[in-house]
PDB file of C-alpha atoms in Angstrom:
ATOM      1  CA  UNK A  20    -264.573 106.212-107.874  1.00 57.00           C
ATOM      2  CA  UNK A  21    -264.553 105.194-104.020  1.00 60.00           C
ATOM      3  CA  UNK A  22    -265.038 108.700-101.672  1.00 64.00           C
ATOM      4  CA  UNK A  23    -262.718 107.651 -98.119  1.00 64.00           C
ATOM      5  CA  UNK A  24    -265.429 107.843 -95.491  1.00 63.00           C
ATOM      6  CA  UNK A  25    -264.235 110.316 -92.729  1.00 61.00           C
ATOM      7  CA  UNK A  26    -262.789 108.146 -89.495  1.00 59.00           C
ATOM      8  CA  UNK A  27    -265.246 108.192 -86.580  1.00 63.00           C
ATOM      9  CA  UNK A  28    -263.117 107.475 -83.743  1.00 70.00           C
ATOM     10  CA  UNK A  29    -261.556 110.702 -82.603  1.00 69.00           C
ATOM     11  CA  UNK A  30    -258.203 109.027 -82.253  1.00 76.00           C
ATOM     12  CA  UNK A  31    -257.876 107.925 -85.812  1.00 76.00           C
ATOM     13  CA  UNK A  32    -259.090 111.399 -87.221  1.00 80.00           C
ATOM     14  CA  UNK A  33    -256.477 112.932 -85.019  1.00 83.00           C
ATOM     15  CA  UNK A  34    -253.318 110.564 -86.087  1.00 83.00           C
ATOM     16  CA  UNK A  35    -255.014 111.440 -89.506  1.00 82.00           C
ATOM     17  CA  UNK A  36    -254.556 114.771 -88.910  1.00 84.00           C
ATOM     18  CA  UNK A  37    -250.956 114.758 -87.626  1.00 87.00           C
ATOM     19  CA  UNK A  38    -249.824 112.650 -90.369  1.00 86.00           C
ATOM     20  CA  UNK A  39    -251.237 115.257 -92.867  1.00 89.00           C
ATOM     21  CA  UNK A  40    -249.528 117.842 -91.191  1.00 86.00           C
ATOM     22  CA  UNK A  41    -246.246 116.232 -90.819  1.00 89.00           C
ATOM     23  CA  UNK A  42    -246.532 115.296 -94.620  1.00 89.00           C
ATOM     24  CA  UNK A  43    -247.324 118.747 -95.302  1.00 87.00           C
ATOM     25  CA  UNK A  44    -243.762 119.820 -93.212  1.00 88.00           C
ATOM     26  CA  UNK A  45    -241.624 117.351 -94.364  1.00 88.00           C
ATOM     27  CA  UNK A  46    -242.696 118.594 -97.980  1.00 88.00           C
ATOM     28  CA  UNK A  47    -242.729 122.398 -97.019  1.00 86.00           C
ATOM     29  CA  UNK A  48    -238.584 121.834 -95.764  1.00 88.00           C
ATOM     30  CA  UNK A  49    -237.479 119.241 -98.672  1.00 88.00           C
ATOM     31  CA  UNK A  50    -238.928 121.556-101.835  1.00 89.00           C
ATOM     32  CA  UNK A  51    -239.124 124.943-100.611  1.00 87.00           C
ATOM     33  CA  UNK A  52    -235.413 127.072-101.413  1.00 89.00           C
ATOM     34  CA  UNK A  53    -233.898 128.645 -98.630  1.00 90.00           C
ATOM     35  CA  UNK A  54    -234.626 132.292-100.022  1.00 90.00           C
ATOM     36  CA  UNK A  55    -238.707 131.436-100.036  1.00 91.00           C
ATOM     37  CA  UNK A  56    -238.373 130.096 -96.132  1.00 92.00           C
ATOM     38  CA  UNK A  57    -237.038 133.569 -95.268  1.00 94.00           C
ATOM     39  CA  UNK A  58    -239.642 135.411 -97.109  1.00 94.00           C
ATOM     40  CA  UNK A  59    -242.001 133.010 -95.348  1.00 94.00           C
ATOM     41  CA  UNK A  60    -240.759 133.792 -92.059  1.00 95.00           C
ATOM     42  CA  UNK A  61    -240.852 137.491 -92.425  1.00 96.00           C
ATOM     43  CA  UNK A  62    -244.176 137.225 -93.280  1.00 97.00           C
ATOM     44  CA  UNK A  63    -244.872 135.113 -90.398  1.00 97.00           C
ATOM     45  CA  UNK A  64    -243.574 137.738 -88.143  1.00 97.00           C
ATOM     46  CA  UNK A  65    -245.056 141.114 -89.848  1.00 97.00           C
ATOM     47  CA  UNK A  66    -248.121 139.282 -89.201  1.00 97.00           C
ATOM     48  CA  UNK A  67    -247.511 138.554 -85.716  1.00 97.00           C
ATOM     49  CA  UNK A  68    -246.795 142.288 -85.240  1.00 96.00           C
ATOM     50  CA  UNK A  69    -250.216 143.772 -86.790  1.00 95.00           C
ATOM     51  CA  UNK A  70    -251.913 141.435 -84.354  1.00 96.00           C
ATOM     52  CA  UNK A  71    -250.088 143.047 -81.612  1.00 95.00           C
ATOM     53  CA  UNK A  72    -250.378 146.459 -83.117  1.00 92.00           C
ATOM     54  CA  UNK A  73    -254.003 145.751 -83.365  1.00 93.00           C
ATOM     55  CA  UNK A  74    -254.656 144.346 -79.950  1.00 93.00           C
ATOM     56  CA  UNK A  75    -252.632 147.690 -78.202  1.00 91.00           C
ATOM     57  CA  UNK A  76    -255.046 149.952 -79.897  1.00 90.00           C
ATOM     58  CA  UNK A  77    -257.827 147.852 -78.940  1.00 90.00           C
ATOM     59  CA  UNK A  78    -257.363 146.752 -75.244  1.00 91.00           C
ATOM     60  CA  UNK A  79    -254.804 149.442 -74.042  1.00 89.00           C
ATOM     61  CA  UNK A  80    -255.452 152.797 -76.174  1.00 83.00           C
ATOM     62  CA  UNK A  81    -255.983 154.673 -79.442  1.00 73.00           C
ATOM     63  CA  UNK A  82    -254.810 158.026 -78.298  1.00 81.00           C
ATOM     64  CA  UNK A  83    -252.044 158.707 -80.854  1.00 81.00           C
ATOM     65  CA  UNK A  84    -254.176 157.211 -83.670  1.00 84.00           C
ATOM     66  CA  UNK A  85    -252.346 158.656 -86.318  1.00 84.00           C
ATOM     67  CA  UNK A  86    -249.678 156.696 -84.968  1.00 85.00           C
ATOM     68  CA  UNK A  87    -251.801 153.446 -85.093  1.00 86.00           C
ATOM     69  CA  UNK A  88    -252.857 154.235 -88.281  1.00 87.00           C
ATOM     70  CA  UNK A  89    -249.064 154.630 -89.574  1.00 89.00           C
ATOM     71  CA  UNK A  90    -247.555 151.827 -88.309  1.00 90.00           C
ATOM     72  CA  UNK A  91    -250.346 149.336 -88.870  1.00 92.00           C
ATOM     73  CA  UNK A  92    -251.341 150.865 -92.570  1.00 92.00           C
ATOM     74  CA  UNK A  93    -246.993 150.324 -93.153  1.00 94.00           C
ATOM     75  CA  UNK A  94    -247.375 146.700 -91.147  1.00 95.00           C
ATOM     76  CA  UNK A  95    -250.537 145.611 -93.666  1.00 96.00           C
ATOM     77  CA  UNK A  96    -248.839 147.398 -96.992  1.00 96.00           C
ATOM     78  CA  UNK A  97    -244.798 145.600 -96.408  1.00 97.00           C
ATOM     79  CA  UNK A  98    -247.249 142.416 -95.731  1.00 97.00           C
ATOM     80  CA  UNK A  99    -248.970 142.842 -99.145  1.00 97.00           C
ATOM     81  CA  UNK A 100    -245.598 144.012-101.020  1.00 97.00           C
ATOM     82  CA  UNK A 101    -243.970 140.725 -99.744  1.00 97.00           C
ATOM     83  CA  UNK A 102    -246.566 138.478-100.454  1.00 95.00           C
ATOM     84  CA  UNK A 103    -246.411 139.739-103.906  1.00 94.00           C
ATOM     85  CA  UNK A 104    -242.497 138.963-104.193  1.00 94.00           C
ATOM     86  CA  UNK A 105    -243.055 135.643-103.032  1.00 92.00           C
ATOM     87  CA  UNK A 106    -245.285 134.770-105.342  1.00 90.00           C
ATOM     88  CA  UNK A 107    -242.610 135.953-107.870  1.00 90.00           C
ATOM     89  CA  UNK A 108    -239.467 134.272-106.373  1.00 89.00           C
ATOM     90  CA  UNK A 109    -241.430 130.870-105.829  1.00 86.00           C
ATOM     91  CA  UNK A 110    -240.722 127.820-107.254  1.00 83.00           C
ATOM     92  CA  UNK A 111    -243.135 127.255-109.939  1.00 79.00           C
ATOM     93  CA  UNK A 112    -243.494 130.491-110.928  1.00 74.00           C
ATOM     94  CA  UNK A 113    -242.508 130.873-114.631  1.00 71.00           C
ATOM     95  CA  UNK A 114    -246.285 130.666-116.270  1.00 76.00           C
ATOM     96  CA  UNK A 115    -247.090 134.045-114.764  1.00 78.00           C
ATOM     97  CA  UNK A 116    -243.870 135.968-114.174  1.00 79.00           C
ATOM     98  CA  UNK A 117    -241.378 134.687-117.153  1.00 78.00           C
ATOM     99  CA  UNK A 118    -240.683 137.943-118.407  1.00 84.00           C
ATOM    100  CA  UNK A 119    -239.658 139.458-114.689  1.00 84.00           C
ATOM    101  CA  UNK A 120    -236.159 138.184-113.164  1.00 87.00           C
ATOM    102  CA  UNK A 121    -235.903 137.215-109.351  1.00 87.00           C
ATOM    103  CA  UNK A 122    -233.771 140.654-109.330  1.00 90.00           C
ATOM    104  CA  UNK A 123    -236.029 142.571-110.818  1.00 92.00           C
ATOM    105  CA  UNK A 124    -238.291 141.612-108.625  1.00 91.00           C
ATOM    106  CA  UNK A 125    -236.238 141.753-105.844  1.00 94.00           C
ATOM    107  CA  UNK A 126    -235.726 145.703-106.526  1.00 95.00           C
ATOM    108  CA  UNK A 127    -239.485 146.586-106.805  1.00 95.00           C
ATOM    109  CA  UNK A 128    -239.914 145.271-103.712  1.00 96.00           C
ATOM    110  CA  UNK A 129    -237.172 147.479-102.364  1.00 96.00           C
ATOM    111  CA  UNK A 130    -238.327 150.406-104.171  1.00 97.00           C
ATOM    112  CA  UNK A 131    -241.876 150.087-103.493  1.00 97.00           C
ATOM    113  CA  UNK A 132    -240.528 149.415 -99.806  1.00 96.00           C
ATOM    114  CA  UNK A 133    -239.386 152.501 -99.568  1.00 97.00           C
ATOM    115  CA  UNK A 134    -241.971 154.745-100.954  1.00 96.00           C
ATOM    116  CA  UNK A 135    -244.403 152.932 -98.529  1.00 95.00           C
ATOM    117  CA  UNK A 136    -242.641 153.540 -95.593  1.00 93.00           C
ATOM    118  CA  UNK A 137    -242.040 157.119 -96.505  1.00 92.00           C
ATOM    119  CA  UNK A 138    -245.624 157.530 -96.741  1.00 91.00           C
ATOM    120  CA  UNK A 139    -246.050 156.321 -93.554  1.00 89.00           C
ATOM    121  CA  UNK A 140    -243.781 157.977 -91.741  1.00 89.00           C
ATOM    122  CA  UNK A 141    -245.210 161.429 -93.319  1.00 87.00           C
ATOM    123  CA  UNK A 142    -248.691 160.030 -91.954  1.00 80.00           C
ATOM    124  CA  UNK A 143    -246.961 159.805 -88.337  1.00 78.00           C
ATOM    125  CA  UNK A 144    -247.540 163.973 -88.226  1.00 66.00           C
TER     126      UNK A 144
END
């Protein structure tokens, strides 16, 4: 079994590198559904807001904390809730979750959506 020696010039390890990731889009659009792209993207921006959330308290202020705490405790928990539905809506996903529908899943997300955000907004004060 041959191990492929790293390139040394910097050019070839970065057309390497681009041709990785461009393998690793054009399979990402061409087998991912529709549904799991969306998911994707949410998740893409929820993170993008904690980061904000986290760099206002940080460079700007922390006065209403509670308020920080709500919103970025809600931000972290919806990112953990959907991360858990898509793992249960994505392809490949009958070995672990055959006995729970997409729907089903669908709705706990919804209901557990809820209850989180009610939390939080009781934490607000």
């Amino acid at each position: 079994m041959s191990v492929k020696q790293p390139p040394s010039n910097p050019t070839q390890s970065s057309a390497a590198l681009q041709s990785s990731f461009q393998t690793l889009l054009d399979n990402y659009q061409t087998t991912i559904p529709a549904r799991v792209k969306l998911i994707d993207s949410f998740l893409l921006f929820i993170f993008l807001s904690g980061i904000l959330q986290f760099a206002y308290r940080v460079l700007v202020t922390s006065y209403p904390f509670y308020a920080f705490a709500g919103g970025f405790g809600s931000t972290v928990g919806q990112f953990v809730l959907l991360a858990g539905l898509r793992a249960q809506v994505a392809p490949g996903r009958d070995g672990e979750f055959k006995e729970v529908s997409q729907e089903r899943a669908f709705a706990d997300f919804c209901a557990a959506s809820v209850i989180l955000h009610l939390f939080a907004f009781n934490f607000l004060g």
